XYZ file of C-alpha atoms in Angstrom:
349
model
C -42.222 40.128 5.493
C -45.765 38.641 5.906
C -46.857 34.944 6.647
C -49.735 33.021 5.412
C -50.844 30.403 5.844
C -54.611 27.890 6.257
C -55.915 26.296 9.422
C -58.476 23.929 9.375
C -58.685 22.004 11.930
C -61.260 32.088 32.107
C -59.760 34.143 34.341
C -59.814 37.977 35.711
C -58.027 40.292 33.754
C -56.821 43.732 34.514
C -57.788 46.297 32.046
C -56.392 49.925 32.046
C -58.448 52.478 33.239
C -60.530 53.845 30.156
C -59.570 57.327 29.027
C -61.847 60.407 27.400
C -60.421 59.976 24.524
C -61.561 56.266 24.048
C -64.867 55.786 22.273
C -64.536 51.822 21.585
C -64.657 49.075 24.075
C -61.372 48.682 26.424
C -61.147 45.050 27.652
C -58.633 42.891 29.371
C -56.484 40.154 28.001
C -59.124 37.282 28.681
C -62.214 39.480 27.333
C -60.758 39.453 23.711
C -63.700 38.831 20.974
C -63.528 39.252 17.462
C -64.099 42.742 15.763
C -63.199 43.820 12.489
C -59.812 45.557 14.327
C -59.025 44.301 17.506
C -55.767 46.611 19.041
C -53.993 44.833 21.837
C -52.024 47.357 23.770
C -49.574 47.112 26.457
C -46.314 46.044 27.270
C -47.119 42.368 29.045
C -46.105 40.834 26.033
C -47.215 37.395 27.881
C -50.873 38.193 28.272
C -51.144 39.597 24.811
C -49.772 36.341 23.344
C -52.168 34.540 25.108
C -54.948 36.681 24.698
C -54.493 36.687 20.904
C -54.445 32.900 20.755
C -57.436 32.801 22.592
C -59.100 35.179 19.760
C -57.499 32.609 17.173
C -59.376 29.655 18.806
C -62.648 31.604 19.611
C -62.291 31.914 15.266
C -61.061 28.705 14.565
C -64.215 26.887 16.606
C -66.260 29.603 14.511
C -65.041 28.325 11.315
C -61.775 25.701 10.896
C -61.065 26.952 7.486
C -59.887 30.118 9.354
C -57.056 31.731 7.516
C -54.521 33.141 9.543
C -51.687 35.415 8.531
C -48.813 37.483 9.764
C -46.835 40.493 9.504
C -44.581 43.041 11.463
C -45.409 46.632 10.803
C -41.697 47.458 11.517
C -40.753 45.963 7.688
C -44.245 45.906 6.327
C -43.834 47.019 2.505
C -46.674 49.026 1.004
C -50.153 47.360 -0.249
C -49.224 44.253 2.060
C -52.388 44.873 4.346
C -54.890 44.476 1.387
C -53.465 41.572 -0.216
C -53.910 39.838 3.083
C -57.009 40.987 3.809
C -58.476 40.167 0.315
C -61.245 37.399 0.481
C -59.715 34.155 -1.115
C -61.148 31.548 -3.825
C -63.231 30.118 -1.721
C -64.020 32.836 1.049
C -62.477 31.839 4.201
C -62.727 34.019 7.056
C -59.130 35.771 7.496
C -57.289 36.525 10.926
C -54.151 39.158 10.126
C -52.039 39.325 12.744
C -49.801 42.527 12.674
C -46.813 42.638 15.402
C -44.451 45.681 15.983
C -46.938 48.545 15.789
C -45.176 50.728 17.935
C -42.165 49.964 15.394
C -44.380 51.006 12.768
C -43.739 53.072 9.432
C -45.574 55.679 7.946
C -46.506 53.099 4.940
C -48.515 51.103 7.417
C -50.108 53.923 9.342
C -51.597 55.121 6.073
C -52.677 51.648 4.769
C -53.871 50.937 7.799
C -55.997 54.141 8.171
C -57.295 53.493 4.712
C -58.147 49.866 6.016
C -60.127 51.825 8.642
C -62.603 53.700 6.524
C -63.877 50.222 4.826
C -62.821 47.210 6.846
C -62.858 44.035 4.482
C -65.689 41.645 5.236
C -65.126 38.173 7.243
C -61.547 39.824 8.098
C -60.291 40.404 11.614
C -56.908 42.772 12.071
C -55.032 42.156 15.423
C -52.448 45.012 16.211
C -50.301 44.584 18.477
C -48.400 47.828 20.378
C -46.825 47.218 23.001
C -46.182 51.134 23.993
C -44.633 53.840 22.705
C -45.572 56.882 20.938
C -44.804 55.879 17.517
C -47.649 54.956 15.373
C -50.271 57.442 17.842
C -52.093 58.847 14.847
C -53.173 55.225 13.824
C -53.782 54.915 17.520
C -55.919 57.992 18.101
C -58.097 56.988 15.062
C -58.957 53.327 16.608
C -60.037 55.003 19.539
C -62.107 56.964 18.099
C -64.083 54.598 17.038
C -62.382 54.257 13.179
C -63.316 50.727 11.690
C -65.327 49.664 14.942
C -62.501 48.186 16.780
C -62.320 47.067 20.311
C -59.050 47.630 22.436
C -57.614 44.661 24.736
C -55.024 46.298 27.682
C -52.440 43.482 28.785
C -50.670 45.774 31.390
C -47.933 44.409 33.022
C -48.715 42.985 36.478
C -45.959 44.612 38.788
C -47.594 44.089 42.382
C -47.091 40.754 44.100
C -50.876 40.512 44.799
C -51.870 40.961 40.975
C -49.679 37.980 40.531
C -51.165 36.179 43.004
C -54.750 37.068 41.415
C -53.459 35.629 38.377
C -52.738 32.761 39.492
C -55.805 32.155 41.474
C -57.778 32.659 38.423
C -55.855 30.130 36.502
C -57.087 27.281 39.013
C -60.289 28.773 39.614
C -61.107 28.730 35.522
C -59.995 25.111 35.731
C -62.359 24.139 38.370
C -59.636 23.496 40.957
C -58.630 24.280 44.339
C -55.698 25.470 46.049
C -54.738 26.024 49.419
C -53.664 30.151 50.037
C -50.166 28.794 51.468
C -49.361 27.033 47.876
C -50.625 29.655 45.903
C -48.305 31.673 47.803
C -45.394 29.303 47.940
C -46.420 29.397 43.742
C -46.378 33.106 43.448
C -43.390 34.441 45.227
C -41.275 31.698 43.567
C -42.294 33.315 39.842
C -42.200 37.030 40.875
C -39.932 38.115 37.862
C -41.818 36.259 35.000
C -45.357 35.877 34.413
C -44.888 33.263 31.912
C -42.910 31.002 34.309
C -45.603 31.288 36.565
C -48.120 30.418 34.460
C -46.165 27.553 32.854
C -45.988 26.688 36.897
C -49.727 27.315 37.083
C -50.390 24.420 33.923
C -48.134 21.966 35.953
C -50.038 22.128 38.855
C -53.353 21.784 37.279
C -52.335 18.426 35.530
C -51.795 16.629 38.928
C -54.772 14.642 39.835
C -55.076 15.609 43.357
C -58.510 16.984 44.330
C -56.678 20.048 46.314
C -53.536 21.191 45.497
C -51.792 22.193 48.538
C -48.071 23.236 49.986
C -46.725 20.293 49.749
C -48.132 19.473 46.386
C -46.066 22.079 45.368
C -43.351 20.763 47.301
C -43.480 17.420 45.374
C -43.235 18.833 41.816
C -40.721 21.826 42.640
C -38.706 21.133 45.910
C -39.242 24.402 47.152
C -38.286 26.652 43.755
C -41.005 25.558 41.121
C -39.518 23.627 37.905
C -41.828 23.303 35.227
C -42.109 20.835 31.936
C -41.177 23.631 30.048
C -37.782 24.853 32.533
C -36.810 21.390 32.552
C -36.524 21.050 28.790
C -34.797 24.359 29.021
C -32.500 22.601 31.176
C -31.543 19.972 29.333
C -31.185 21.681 26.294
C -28.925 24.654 28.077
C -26.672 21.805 29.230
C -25.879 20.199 26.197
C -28.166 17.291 27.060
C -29.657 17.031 23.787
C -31.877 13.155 24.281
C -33.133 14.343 27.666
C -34.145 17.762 26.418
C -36.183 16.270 23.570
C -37.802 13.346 25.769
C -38.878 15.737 28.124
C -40.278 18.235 25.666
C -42.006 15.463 23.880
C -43.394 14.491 27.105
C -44.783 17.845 27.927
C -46.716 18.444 24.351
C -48.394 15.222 25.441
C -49.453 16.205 28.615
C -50.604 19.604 26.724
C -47.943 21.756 27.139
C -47.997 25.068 24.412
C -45.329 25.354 22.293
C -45.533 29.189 22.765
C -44.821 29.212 26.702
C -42.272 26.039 25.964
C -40.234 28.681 24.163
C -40.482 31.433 26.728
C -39.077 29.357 29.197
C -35.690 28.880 26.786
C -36.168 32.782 26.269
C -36.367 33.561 29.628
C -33.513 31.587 31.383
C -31.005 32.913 28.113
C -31.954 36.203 28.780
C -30.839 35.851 32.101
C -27.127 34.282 31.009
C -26.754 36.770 28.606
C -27.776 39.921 31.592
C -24.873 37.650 33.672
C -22.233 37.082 30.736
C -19.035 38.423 31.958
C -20.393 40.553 34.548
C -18.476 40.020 37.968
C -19.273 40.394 41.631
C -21.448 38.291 44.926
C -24.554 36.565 44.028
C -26.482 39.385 45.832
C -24.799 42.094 44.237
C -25.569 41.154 40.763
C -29.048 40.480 42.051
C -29.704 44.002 43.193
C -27.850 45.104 40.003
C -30.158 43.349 37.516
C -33.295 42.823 39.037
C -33.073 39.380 39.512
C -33.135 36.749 42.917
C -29.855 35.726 44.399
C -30.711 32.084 43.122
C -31.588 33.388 39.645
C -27.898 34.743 38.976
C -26.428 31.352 41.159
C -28.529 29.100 38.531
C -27.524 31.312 35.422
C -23.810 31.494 36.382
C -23.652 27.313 36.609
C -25.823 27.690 33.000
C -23.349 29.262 31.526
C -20.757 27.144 31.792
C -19.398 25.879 28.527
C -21.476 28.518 26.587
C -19.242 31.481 24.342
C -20.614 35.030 23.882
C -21.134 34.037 20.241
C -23.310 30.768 21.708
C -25.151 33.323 23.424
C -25.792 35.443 20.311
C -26.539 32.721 17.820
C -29.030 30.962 20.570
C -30.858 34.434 20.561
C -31.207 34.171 17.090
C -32.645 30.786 16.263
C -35.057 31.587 20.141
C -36.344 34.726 17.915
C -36.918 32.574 14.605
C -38.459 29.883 16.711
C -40.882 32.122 18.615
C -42.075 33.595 15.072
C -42.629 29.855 13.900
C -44.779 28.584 17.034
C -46.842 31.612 16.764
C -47.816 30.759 13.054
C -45.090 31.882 10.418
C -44.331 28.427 10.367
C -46.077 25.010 9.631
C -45.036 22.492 12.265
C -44.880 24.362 15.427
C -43.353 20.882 16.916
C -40.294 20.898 14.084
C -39.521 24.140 15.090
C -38.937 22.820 18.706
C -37.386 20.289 18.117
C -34.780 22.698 15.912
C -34.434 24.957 18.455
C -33.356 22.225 21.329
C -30.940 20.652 18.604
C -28.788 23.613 18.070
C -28.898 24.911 21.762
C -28.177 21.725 22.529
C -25.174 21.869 20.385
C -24.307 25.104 21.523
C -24.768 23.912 25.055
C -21.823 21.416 24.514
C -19.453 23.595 22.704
């Protein structure tokens, strides 16, 4: 079902190698700029989030009256696309965000390669596939050069030392130093989750040191860095409802993003629900799951007090929430607030 609604109101990037069968532009993450299709491919679903909010504020400085709307192509019912992408009353520019590509239907592929022959004026179309084969015709037709799209690559960044770049760049686009031993310290403590580590990143950057060094990092995270974000997470896991909600409103006015705010909630349930029920040492479950020794030690004392139908229904309203932040809903801060209220609740049951 689609979304709409009215606005008004950098670092290195990886990009895939580009193939022979490419004939647009292939960019990474942070190189985003508008096009009338912009196809933003990969499976870090972290750095495409990211990199499409960056193309909605690159629009949004262009012209506040920006209207920005939503769909997934996995339920996407037929004539959707040009009902969005008609020009309005008074002619706004329109961003149309489409999500689930590789989920995608054959009514979207042939709307959408319709939508490719004639791209509607002052209209930009963000895909988003995060792999797959599904939806490859559509694919093959962008890359062609159908519609004079560009494609972003957000590959995921496996190797310990493209972690570390990414983290370096954070600081460096901020104008701020770090010592190599904290931005190690940093790194190897955020290994399994980008988003953690840039949440970490954002933390860092907001202390008014003039260097940010080991024991910087020290002082905020004791040796395993806790972020605005994880500490809200926190809170809300364990049933403290108040704390979870002073802290979160804490971290929006320091400048915390709702969007990363809810990837910290996604990312620590994920981790109880990988742990629910499952038996065995600390280091076993580790190796079995991908995950640190500390990581299943932390999720087993999470999920204390917390049912297998807790865990399902927290999944849920985490899902609905993530939709809302990202712009099917109006009050990105409501939706928070929602969210930590029933996992709260959930938390103490």
């Amino acid at each position: 079902m689609a979304t709409r609604s009215n606005s008004r109101g950098a670092s290195r990037g990886r990009a895939g190698a580009t193939t022979a069968k490419s004939a647009i532009p292939q960019l990474s993450w942070n190189q985003i700029r508008p096009a009338p299709v912009v196809l933003v491919s990969g499976p870090e679903g972290f750095l495409a989030d990211r990199s499409t909010r960056l193309l909605r504020d690159l629009l949004k400085q262009q012209d506040p009256s920006l209207e920005i709307s939503d769909m997934s192509a996995a339920d996407y019912a037929s004539g959707e696309l040009l009902t969005l992408a008609s020009p309005s009353l008074f002619g706004e520019p329109r961003l149309i965000r489409v999500d689930a590509v590789e989920k995608t239907g054959d009514g979207f592929v042939a709307d959408m390669l319709n939508y490719l022959a004639a791209p509607a004026d002052g209209a930009v179309v963000v895909l988003r596939h995060a792999g797959g084969v599904r939806g490859k015709k559509l694919l093959d037709a962008i890359r062609a050069g159908a519609g004079g799209g560009i494609e972003v690559i957000c590959a995921e960044l496996k190797k310990d030392s493209e972690k570390y770049d990414f983290a370096q760049a954070e600081f460096a686009a901020a104008g701020r130093r770090i010592t190599p031993g904290a931005l190690r310290s940093l790194t190897s403590a955020f290994t399994d989750d980008l988003a953690e580590l840039a949440a970490a990143c954002q933390q860092l950057l907001s202390d008014s040191a003039e260097q940010i060094t080991e024991s910087t990092v020290d002082k905020y995270y004791g040796g395993r860095v806790e972020t605005n974000a994880f500490q809200v997470a926190d809170a809300a896991i364990a049933g403290r409802y108040g704390e979870a909600l002073v802290t979160m409103r804490h971290a929006l006015a320091s400048g915390a993003d709702p969007v990363p705010m809810v990837a910290a909630f996604a990312s620590k349930i994920r981790t109880m629900a990988k742990l629910s029920g499952a038996r065995g040492g600390s280091g076993q479950l580790a190796q079995q799951f991908g995950l640190a020794p500390w990581q299943v030690d932390r999720a087993r004392r999470d999920l204390a007090g917390w049912t297998e139908d807790g865990l399902g229904r927290c999944i849920e309203v985490l899902a609905e929430t993530d939709a809302n932040v990202k712009g099917g809903g109006r009050d990105p801060v409501f939706a928070l607030e929602r969210m930590i209220r029933i996992v709260s609740a959930l938390g103490r049951a």
